[in-house]
Short mmCIF file of N, CA, C and O in Angstrom, two decimals:
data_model
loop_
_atom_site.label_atom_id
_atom_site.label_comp_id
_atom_site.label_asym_id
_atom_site.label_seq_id
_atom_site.Cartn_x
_atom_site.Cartn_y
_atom_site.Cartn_z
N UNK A 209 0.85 -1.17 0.00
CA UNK A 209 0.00 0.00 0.00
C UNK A 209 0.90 1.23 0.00
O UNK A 209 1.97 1.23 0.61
N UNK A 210 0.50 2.17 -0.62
CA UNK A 210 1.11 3.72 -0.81
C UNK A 210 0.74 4.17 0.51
O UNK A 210 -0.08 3.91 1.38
N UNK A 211 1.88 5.09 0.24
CA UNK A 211 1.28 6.28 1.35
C UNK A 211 0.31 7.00 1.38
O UNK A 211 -0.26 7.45 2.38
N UNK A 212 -0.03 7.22 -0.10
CA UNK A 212 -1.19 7.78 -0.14
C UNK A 212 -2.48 6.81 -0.24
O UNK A 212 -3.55 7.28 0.13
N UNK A 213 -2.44 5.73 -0.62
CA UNK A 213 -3.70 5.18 -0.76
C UNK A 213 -3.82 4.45 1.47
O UNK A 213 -4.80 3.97 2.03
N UNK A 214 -2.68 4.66 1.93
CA UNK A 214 -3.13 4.52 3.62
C UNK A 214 -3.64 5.73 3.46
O UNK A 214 -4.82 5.63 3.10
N UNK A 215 -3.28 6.85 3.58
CA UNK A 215 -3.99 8.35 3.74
C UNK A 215 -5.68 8.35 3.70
O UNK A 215 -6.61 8.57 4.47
N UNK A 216 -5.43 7.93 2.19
CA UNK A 216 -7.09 7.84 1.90
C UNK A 216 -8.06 7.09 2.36
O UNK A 216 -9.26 7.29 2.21
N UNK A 217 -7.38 5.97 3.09
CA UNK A 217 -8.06 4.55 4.37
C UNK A 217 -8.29 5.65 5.33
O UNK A 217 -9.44 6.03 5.53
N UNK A 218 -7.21 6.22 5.99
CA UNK A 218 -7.25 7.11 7.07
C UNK A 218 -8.05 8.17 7.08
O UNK A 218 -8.47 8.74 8.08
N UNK A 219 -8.25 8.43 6.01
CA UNK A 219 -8.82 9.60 5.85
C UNK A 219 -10.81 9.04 5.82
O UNK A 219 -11.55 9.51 6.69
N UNK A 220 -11.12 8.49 5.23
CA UNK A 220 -12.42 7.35 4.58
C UNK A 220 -12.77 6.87 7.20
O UNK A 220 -13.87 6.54 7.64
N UNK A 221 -12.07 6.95 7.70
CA UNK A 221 -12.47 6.51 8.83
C UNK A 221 -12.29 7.56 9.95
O UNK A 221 -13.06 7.39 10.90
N UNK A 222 -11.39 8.64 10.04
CA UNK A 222 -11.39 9.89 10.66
C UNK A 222 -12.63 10.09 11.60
O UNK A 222 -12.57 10.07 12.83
N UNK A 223 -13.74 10.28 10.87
CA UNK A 223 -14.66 10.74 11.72
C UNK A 223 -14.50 9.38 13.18
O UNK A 223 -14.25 9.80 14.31
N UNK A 224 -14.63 8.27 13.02
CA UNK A 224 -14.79 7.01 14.00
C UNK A 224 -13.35 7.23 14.60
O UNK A 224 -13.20 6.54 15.61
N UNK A 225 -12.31 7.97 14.29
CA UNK A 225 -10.86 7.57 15.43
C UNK A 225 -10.90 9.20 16.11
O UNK A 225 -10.15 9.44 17.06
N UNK A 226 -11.61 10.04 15.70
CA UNK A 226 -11.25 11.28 16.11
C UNK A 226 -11.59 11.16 17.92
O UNK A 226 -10.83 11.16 18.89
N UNK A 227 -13.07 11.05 17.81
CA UNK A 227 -13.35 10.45 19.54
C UNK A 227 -12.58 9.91 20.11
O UNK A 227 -12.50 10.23 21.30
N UNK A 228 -11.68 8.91 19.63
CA UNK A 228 -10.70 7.67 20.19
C UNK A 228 -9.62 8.86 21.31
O UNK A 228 -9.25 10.03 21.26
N UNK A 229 -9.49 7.80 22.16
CA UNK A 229 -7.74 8.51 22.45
C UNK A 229 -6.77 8.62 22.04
O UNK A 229 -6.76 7.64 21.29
N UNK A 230 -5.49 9.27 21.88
CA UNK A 230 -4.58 9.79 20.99
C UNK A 230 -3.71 7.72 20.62
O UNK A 230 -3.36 6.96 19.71
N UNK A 231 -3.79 7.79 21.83
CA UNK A 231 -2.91 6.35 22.05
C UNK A 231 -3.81 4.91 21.28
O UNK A 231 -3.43 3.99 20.55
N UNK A 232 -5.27 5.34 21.93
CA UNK A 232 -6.31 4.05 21.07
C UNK A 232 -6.43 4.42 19.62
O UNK A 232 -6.77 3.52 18.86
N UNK A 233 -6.12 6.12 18.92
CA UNK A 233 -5.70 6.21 17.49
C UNK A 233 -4.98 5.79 17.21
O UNK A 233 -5.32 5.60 16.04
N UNK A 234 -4.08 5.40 17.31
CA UNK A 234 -2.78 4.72 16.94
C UNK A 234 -2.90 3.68 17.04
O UNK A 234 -2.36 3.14 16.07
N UNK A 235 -3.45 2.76 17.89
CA UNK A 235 -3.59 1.16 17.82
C UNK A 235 -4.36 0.92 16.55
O UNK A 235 -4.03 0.02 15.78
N UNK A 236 -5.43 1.73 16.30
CA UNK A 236 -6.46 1.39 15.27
C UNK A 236 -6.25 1.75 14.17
O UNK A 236 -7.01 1.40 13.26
N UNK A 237 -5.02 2.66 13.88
CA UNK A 237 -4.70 2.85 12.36
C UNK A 237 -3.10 2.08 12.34
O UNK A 237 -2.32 2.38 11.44
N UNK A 238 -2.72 1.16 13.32
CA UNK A 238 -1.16 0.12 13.41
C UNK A 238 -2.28 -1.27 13.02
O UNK A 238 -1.95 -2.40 12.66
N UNK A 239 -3.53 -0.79 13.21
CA UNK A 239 -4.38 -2.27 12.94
C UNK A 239 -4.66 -1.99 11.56
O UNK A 239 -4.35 -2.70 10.60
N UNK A 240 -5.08 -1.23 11.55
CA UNK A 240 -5.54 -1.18 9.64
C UNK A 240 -4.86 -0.88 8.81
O UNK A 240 -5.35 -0.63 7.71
N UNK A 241 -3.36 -0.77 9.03
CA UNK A 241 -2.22 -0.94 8.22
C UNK A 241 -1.91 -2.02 8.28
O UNK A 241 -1.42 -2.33 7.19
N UNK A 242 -1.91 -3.18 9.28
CA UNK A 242 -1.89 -4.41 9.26
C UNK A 242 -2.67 -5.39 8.53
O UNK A 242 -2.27 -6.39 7.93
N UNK A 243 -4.01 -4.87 8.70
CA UNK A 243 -5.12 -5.43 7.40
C UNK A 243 -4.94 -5.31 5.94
O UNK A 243 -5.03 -6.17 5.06
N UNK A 244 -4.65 -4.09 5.89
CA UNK A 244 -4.85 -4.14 4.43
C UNK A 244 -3.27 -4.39 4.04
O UNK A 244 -2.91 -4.11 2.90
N UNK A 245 -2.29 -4.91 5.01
CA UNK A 245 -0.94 -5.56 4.40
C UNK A 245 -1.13 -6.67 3.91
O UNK A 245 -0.62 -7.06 2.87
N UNK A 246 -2.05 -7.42 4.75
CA UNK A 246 -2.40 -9.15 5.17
C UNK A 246 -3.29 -9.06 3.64
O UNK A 246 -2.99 -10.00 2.91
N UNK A 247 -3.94 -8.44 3.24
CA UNK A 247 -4.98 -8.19 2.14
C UNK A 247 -4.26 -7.91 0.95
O UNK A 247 -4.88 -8.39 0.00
N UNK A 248 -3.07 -7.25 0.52
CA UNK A 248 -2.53 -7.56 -0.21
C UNK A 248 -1.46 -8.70 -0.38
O UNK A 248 -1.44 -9.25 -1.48
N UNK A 249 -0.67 -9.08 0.46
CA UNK A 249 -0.37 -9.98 0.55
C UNK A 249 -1.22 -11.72 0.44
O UNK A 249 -0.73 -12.84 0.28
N UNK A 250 -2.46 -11.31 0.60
CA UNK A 250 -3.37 -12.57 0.40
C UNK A 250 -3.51 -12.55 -1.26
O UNK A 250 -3.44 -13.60 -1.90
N UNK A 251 -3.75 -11.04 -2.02
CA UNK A 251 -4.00 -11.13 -3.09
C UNK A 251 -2.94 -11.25 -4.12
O UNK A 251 -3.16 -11.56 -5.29
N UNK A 252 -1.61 -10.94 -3.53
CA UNK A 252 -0.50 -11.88 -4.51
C UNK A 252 -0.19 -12.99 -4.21
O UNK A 252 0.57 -13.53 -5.01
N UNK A 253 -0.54 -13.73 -3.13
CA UNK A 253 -0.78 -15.27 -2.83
C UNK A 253 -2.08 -16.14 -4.30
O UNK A 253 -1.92 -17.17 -4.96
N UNK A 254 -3.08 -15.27 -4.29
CA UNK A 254 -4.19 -15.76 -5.21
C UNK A 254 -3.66 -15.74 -6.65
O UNK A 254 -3.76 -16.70 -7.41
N UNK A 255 -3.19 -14.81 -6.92
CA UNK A 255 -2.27 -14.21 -8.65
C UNK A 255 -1.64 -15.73 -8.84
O UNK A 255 -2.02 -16.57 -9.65
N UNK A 256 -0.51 -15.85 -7.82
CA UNK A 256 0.85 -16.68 -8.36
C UNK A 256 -0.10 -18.39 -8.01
O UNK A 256 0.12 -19.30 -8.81
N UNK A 257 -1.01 -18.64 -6.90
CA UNK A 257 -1.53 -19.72 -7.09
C UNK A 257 -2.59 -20.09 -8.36
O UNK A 257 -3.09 -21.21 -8.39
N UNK A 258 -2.92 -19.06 -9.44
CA UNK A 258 -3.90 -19.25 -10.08
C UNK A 258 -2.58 -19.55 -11.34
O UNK A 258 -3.02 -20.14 -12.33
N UNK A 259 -1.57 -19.33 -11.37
CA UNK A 259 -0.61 -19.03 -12.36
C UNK A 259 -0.33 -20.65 -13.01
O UNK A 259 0.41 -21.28 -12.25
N UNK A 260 -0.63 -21.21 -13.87
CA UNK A 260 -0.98 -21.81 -14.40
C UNK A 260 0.69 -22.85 -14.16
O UNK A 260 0.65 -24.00 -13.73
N UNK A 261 1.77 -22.28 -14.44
CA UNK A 261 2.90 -22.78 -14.72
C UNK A 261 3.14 -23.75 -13.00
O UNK A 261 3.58 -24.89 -13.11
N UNK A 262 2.82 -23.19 -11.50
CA UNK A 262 2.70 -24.05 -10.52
C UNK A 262 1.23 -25.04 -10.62
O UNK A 262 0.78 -25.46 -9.55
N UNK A 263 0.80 -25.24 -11.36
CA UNK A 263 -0.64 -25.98 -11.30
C UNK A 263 0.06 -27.39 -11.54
O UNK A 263 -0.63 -28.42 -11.60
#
């Protein structure tokens, strides 16, 4: 993920972390940088298993 396309995650959820505490903001955007790592990483797992040449 870009920096900018985290920005735009971050940005798309703002209103829900602003209430948060400074410290529970930070857990929840160290979590959803973690998700959507695991999420791309799942989706170049799917690419190279569909790739005909390991079949």
């Amino acid at each position: 993920m870009t920096s900018q396309e985290f920005a735009n995650v971050l940005l798309s959820h703002w209103q829900n972390l602003w209430p948060l505490p400074a410290a529970e903001r930070i857990k929840v955007i160290d979590d959803l940088k973690l998700d959507y790592e695991f999420e791309r990483q799942l989706e170049a797992v799917s690419v190279e298993m569909a790739n005909p040449e390991f079949a």
